PDB file of C-alpha atoms in Angstrom:
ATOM      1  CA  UNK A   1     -25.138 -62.922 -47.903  1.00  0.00           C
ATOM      2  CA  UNK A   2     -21.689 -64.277 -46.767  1.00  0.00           C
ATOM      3  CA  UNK A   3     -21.575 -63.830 -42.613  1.00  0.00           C
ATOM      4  CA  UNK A   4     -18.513 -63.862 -40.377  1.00  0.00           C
ATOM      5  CA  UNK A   5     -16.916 -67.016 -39.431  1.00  0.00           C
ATOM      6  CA  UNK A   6     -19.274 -68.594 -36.660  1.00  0.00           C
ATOM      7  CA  UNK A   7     -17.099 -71.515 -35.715  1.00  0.00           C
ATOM      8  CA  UNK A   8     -14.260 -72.116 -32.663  1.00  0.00           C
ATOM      9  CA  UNK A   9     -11.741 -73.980 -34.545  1.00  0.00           C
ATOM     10  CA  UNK A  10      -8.648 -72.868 -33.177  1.00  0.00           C
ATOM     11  CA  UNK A  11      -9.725 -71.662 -30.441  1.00  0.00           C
ATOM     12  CA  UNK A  12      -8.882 -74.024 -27.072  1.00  0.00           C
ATOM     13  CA  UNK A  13     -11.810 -74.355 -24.796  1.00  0.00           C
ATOM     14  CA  UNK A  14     -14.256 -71.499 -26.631  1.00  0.00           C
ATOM     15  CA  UNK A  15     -17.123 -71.938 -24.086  1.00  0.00           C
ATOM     16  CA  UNK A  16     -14.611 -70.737 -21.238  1.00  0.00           C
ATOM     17  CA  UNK A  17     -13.696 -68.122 -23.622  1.00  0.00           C
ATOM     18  CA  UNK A  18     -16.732 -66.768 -24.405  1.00  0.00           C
ATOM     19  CA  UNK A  19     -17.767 -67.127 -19.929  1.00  0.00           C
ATOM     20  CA  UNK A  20     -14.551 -64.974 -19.622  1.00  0.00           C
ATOM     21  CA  UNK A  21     -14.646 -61.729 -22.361  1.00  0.00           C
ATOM     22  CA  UNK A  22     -16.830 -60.546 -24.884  1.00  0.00           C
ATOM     23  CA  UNK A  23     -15.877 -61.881 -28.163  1.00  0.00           C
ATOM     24  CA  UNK A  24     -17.513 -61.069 -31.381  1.00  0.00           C
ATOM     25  CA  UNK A  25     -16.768 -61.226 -35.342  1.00  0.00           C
ATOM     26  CA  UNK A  26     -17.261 -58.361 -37.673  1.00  0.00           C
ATOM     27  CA  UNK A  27     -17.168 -58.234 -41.392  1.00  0.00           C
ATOM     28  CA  UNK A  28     -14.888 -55.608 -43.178  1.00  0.00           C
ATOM     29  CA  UNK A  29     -16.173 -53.080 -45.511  1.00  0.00           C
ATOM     30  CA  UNK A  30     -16.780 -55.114 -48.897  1.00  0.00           C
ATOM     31  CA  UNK A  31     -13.655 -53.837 -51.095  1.00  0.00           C
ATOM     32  CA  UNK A  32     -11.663 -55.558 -48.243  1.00  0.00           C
ATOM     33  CA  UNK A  33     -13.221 -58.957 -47.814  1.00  0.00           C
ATOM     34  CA  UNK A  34     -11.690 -60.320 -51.324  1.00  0.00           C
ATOM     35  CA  UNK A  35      -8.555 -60.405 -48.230  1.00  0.00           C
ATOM     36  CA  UNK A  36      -9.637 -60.320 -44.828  1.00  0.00           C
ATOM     37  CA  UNK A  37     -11.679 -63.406 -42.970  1.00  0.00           C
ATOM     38  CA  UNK A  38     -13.228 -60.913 -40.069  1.00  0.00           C
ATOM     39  CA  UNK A  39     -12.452 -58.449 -37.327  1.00  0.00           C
ATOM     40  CA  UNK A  40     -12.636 -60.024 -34.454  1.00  0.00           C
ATOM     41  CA  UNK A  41     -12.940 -57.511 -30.999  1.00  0.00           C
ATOM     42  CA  UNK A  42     -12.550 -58.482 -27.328  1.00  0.00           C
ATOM     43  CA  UNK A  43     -13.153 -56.293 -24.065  1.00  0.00           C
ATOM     44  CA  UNK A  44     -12.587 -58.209 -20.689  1.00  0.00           C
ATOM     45  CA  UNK A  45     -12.706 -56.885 -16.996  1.00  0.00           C
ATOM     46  CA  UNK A  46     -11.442 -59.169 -15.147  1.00  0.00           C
ATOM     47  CA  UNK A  47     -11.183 -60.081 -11.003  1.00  0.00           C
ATOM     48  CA  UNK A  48      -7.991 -62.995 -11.553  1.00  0.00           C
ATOM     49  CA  UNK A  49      -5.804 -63.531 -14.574  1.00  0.00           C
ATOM     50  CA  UNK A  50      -7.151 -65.789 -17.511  1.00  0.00           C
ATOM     51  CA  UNK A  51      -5.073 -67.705 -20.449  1.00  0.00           C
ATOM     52  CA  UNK A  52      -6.312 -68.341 -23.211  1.00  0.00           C
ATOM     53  CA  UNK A  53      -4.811 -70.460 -25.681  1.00  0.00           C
ATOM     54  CA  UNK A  54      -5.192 -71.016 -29.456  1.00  0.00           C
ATOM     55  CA  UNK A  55      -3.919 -73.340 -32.596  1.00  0.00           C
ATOM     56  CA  UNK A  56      -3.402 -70.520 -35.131  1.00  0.00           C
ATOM     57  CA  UNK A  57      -4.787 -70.339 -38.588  1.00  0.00           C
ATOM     58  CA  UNK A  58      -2.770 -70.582 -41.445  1.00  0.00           C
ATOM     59  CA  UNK A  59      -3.439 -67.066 -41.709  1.00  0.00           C
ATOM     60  CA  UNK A  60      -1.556 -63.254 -40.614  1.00  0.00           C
ATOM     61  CA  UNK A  61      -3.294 -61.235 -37.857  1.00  0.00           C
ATOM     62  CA  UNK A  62      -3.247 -57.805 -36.952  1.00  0.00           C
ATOM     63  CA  UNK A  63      -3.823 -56.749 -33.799  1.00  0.00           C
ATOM     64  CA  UNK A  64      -4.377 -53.898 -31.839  1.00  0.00           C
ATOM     65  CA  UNK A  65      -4.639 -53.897 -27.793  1.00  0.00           C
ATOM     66  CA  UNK A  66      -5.007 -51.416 -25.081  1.00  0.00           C
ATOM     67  CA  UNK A  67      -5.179 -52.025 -21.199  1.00  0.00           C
ATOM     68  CA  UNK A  68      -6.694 -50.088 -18.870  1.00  0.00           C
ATOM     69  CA  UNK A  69      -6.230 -46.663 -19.379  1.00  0.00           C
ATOM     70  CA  UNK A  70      -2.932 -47.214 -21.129  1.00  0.00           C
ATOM     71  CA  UNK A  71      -1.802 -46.298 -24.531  1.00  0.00           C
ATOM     72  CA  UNK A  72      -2.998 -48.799 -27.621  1.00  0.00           C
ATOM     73  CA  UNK A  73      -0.443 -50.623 -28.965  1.00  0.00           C
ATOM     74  CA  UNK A  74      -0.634 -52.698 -32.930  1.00  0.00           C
ATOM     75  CA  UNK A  75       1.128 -55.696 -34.404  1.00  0.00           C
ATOM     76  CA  UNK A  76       1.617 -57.683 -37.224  1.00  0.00           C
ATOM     77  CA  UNK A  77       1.188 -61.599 -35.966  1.00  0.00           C
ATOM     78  CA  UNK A  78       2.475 -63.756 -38.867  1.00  0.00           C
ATOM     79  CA  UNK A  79       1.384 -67.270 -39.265  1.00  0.00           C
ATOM     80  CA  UNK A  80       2.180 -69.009 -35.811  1.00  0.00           C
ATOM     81  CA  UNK A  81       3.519 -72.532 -36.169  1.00  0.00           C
ATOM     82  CA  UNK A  82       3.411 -73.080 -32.362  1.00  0.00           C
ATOM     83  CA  UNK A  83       0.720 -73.034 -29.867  1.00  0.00           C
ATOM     84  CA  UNK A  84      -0.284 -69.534 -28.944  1.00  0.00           C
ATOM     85  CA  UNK A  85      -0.886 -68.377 -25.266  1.00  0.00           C
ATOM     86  CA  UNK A  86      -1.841 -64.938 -24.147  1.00  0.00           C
ATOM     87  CA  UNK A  87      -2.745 -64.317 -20.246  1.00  0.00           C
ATOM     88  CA  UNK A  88      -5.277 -61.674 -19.904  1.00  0.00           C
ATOM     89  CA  UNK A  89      -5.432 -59.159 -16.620  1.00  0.00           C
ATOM     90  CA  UNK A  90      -7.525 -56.133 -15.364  1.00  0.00           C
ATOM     91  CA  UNK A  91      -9.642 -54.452 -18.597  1.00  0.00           C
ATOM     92  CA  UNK A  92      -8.368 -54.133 -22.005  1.00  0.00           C
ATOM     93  CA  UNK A  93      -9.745 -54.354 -25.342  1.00  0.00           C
ATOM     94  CA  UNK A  94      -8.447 -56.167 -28.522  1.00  0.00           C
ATOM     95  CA  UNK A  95      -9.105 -54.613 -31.984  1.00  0.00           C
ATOM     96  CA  UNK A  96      -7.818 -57.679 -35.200  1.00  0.00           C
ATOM     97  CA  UNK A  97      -7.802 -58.296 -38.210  1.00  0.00           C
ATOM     98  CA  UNK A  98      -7.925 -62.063 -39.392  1.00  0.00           C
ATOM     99  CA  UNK A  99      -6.880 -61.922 -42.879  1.00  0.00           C
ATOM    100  CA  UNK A 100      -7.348 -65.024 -45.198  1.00  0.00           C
ATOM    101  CA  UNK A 101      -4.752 -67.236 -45.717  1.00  0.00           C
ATOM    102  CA  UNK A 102      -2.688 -65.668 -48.111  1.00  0.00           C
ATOM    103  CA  UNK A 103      -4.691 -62.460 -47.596  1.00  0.00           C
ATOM    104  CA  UNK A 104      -1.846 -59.859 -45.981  1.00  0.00           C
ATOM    105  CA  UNK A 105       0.540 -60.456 -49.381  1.00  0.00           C
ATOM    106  CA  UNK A 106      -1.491 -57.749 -51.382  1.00  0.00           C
ATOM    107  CA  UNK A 107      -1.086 -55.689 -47.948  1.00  0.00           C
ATOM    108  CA  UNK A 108       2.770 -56.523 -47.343  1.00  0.00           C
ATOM    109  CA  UNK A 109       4.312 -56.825 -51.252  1.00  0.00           C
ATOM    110  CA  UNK A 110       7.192 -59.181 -49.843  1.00  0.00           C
ATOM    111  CA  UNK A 111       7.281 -62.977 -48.953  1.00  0.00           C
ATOM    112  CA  UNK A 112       4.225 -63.606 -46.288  1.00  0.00           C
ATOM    113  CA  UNK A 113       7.346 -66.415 -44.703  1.00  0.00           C
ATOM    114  CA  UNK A 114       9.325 -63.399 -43.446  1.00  0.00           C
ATOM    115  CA  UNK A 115       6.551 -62.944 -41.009  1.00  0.00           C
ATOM    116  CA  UNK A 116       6.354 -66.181 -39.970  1.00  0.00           C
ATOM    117  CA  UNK A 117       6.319 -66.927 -35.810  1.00  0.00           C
ATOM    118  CA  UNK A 118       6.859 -63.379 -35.575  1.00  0.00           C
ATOM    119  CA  UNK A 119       5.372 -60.010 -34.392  1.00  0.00           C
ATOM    120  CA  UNK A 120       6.091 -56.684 -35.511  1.00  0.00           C
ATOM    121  CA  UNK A 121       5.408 -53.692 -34.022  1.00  0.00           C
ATOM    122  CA  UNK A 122       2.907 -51.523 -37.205  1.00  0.00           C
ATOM    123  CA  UNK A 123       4.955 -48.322 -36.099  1.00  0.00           C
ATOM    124  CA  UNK A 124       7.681 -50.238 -38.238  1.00  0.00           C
ATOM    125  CA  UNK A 125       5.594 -49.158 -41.384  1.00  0.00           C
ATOM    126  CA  UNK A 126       6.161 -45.398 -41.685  1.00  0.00           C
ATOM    127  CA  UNK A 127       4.477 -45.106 -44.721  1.00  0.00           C
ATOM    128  CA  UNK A 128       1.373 -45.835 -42.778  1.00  0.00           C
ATOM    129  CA  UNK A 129      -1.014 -44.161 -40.686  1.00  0.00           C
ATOM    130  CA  UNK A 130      -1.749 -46.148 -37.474  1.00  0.00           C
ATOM    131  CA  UNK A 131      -4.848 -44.204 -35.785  1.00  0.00           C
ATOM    132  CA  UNK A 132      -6.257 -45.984 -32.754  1.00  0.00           C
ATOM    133  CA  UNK A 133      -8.766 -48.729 -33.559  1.00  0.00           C
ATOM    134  CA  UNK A 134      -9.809 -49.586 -30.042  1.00  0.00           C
ATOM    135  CA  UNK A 135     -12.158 -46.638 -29.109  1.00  0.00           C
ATOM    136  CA  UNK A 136     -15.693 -46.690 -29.293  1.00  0.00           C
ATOM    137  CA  UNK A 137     -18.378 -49.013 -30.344  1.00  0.00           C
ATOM    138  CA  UNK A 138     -18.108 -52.346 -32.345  1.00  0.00           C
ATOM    139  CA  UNK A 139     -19.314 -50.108 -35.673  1.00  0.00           C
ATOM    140  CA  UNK A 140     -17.064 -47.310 -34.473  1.00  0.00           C
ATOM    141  CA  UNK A 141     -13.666 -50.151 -34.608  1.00  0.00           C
ATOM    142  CA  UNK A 142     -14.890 -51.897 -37.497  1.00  0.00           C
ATOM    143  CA  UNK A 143     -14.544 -48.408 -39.420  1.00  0.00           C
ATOM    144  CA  UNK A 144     -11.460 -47.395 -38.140  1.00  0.00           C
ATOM    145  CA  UNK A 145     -10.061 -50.927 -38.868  1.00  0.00           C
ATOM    146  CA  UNK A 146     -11.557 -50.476 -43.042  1.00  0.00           C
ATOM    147  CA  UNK A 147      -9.315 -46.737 -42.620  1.00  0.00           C
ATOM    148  CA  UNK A 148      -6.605 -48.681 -41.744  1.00  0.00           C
ATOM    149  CA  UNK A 149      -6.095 -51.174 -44.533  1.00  0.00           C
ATOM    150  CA  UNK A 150      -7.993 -48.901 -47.114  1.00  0.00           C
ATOM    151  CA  UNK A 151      -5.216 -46.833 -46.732  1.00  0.00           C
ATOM    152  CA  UNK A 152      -2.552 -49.607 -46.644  1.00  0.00           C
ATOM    153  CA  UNK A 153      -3.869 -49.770 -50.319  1.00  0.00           C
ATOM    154  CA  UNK A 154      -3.450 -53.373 -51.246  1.00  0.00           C
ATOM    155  CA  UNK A 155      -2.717 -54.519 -54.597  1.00  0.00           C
ATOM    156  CA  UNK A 156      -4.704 -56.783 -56.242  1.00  0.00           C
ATOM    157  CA  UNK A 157      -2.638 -59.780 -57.415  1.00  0.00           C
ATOM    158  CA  UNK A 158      -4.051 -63.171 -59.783  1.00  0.00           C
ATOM    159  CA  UNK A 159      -1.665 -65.185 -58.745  1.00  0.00           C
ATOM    160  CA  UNK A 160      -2.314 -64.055 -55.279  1.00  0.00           C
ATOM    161  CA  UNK A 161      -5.866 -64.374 -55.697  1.00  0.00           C
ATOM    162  CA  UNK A 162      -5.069 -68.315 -57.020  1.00  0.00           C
ATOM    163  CA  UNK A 163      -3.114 -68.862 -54.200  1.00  0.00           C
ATOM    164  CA  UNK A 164      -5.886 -68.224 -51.881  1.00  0.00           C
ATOM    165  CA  UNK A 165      -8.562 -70.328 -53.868  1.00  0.00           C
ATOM    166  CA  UNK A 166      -5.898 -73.440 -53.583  1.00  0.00           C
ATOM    167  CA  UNK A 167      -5.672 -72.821 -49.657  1.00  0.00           C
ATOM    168  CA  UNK A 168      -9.842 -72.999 -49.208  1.00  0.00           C
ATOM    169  CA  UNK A 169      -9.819 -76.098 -51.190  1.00  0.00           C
ATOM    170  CA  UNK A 170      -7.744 -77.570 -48.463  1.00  0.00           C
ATOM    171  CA  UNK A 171      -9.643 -76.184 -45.873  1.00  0.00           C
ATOM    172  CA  UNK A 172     -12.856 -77.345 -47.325  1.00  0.00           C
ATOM    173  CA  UNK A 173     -11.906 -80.832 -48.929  1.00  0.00           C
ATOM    174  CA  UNK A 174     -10.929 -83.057 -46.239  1.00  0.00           C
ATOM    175  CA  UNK A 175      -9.478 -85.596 -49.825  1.00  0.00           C
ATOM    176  CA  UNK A 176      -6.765 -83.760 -49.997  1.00  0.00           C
ATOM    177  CA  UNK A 177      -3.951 -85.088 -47.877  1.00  0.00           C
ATOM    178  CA  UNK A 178      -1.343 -84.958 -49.901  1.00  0.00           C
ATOM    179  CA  UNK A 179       1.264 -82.584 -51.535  1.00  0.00           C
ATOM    180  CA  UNK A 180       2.361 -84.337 -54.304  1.00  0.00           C
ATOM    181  CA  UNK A 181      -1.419 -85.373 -55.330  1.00  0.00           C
ATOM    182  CA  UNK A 182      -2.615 -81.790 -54.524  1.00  0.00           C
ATOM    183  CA  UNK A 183      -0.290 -80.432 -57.134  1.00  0.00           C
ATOM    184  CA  UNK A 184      -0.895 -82.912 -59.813  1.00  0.00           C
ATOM    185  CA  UNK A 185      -4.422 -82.052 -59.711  1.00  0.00           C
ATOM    186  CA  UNK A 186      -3.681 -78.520 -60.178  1.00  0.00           C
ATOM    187  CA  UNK A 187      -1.537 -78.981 -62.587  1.00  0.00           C
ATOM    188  CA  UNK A 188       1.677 -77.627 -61.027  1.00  0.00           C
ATOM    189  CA  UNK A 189       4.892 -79.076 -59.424  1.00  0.00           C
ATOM    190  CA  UNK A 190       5.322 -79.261 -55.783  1.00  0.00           C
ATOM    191  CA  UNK A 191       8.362 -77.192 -55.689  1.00  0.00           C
ATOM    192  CA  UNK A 192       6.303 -74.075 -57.265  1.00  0.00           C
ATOM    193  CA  UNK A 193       3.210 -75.123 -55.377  1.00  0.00           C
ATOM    194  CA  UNK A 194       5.595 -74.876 -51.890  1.00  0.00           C
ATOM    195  CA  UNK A 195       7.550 -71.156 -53.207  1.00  0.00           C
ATOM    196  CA  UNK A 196       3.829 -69.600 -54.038  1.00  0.00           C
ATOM    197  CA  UNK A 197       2.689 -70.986 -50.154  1.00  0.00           C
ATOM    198  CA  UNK A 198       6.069 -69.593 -48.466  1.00  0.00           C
ATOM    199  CA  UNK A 199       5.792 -66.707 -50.597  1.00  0.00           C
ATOM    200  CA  UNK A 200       2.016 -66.094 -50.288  1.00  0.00           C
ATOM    201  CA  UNK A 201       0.676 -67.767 -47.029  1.00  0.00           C
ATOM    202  CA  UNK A 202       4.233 -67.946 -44.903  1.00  0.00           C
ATOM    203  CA  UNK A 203       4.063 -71.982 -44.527  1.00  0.00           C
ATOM    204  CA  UNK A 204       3.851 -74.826 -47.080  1.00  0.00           C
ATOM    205  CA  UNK A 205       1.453 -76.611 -48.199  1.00  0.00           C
ATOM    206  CA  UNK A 206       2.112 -79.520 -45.715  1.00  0.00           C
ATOM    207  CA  UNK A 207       1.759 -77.611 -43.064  1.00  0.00           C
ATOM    208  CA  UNK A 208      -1.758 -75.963 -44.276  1.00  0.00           C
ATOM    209  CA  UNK A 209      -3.105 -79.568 -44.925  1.00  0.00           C
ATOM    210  CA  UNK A 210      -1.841 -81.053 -41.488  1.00  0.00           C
ATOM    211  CA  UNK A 211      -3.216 -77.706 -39.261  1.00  0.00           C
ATOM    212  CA  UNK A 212      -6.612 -77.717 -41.094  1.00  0.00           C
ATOM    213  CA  UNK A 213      -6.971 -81.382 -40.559  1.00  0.00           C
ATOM    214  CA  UNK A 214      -5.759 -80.719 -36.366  1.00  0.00           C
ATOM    215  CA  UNK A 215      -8.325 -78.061 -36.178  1.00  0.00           C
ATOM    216  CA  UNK A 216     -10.965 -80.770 -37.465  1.00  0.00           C
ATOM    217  CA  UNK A 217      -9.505 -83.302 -34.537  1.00  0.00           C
ATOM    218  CA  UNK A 218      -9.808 -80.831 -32.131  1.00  0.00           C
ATOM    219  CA  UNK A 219     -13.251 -79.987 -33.134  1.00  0.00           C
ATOM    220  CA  UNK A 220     -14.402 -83.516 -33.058  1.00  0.00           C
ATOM    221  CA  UNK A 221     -12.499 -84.212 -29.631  1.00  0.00           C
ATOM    222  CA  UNK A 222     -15.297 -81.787 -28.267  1.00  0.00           C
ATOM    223  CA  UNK A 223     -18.035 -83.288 -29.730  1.00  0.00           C
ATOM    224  CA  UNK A 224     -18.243 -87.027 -27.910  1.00  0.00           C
ATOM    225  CA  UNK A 225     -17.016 -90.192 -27.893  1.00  0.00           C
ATOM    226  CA  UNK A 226     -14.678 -90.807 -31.135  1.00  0.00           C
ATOM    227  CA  UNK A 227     -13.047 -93.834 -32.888  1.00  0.00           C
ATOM    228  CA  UNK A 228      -9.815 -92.343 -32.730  1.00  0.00           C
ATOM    229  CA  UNK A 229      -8.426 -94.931 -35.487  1.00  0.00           C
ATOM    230  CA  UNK A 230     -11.195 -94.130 -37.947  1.00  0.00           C
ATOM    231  CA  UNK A 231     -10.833 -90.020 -37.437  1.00  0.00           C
ATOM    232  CA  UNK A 232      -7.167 -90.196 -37.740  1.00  0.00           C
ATOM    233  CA  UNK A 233      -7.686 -92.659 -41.597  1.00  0.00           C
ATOM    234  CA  UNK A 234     -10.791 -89.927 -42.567  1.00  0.00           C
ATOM    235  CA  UNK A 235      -8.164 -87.420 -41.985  1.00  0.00           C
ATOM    236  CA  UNK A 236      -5.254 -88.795 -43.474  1.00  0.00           C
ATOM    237  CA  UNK A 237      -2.909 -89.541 -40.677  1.00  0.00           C
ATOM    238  CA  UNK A 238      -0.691 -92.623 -41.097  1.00  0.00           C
ATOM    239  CA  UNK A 239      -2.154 -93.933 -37.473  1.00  0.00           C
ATOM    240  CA  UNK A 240      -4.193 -93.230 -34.360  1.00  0.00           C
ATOM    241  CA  UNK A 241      -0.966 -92.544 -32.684  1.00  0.00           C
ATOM    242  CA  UNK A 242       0.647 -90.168 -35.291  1.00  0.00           C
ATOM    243  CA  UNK A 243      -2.622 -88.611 -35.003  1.00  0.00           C
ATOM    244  CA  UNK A 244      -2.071 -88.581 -31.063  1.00  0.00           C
ATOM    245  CA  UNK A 245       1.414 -87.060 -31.080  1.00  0.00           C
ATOM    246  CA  UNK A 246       0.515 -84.150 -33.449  1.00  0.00           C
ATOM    247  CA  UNK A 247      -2.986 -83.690 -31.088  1.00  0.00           C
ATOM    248  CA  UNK A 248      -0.380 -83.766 -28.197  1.00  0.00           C
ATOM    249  CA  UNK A 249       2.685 -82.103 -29.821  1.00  0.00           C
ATOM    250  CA  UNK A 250       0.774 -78.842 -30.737  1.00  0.00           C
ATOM    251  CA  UNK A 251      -2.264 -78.670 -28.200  1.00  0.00           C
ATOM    252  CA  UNK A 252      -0.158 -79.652 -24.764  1.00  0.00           C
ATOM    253  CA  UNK A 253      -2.835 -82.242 -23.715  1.00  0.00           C
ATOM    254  CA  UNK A 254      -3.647 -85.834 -25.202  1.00  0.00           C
ATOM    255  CA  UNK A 255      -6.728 -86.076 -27.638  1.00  0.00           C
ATOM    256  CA  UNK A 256      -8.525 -88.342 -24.942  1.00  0.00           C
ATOM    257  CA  UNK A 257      -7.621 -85.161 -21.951  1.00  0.00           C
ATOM    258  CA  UNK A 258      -8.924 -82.661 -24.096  1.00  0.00           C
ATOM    259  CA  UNK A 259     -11.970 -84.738 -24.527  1.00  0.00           C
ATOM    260  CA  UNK A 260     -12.404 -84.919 -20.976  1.00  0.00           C
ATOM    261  CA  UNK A 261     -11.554 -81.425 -19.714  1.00  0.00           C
ATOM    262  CA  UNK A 262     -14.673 -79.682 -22.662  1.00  0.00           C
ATOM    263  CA  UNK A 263     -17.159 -82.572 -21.126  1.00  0.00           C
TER     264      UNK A 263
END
């Protein structure tokens, strides 16, 4: 029986996370999970501000937050290609959706890329009803969340549905490394195989295979001790340093600082 998502990949320094707020993963109702990864939920009442920082998924979020006593508020988050940072005050609760990569098309009918290192307010749907999602208990969010995109009624799509399988064979085969092999193999040309990732996911291909290979860096960097030279050859980098500079370029800190700061 398939279970939410129980790893932190992504997510910068998860065990001060988790000291910080309540986090937790959720499972949508079935019809939905051909599309959506989990819900995740966070409540936090907090004494001094806390950031929290994360490598984003190749994947579209929506999310739904409400401080305090204030009024809830709901976004579309395409794909980020940056670093994400979000500072965290008072009380509040979080209400998302983490939809799999290539998961929001059937949801948003147009090109996934116009979403891309943005966020958009859900009022700008009118054809949809946005009812609050951050009241109540976890089972009490989790159904208001299924209300939500059960009545976004998403369209099942095969080429849609291809697109996603070719993203978790990424994600799951650390052999593939390159574009131009990748397509071969699946017997279609890199210049379709980049249109149905802008059009489905929001990035390219390139991009997917270089963050899902950084989330497995970062993941290791946690873990011990590492031949940096080896990790970056086992996950197709040219070099330890090109390696390094992506580590650095996306994450703010050196491989070797990370290392230190989650020992």
């Amino acid at each position: 029986m398939r279970q939410p998502r129980g790893d932190s990949r992504g997510i910068l320094d998860p065990a001060r996370l988790m000291r910080r707020v309540r986090f937790r993963r959720h499972l949508p109702a079935v019809p939905l999970r051909q599309w959506v990864e989990h819900y995740w939920l966070i409540d936090w009442n907090l004494t001094d501000p806390f950031e929290q920082r994360i490598v984003p998924h190749p994947a579209v979020n929506l999310v739904a937050q409400r401080d305090g006593d204030g009024p809830e508020r709901a976004e579309v988050a395409g794909v980020g290609t940056e670093l994400f940072s979000i500072i965290l005050t008072g009380s509040g609760r979080v209400s998302g959706v983490q939809f799999r990569p290539g998961g929001f098309h059937p949801f948003w009918r147009r090109s996934v890329a116009e979403l891309t290192d943005q966020r958009r307010p859900l009022v700008d749907r009118a054809d949809l009803d946005v009812t609050p999602v951050c009241a109540g208990t976890d089972a009490e969010r989790c159904q208001a969340l299924d209300t939500l995109l059960t009545g976004w009624t998403p369209r099942p799509d095969p080429v849609n549905d291809e697109v996603m399988r070719l993203v978790e064979t990424i994600r799951t085969d650390r052999n593939v490394r390159r574009v131009d092999e990748f397509a071969h193999e699946h017997g279609v040309s890199v210049r379709r195989l980049q249109r149905l990732f802008l059009t489905h996911v929001g990035v390219g291909p390139k991009w997917v295979i270089r963050r899902y290979r950084l989330h497995e860096a970062i993941e290791r960097a946690a873990g011990g001790p590492l031949d940096w030279a080896g990790l970056a050859a086992e996950l197709g980098y040219s070099d330890q340093a090109h390696l390094v500079r992506d580590f650095t370029a996306t994450t703010g800190v050196s491989p070797a600082a990370y290392a230190q700061s989650r020992r």
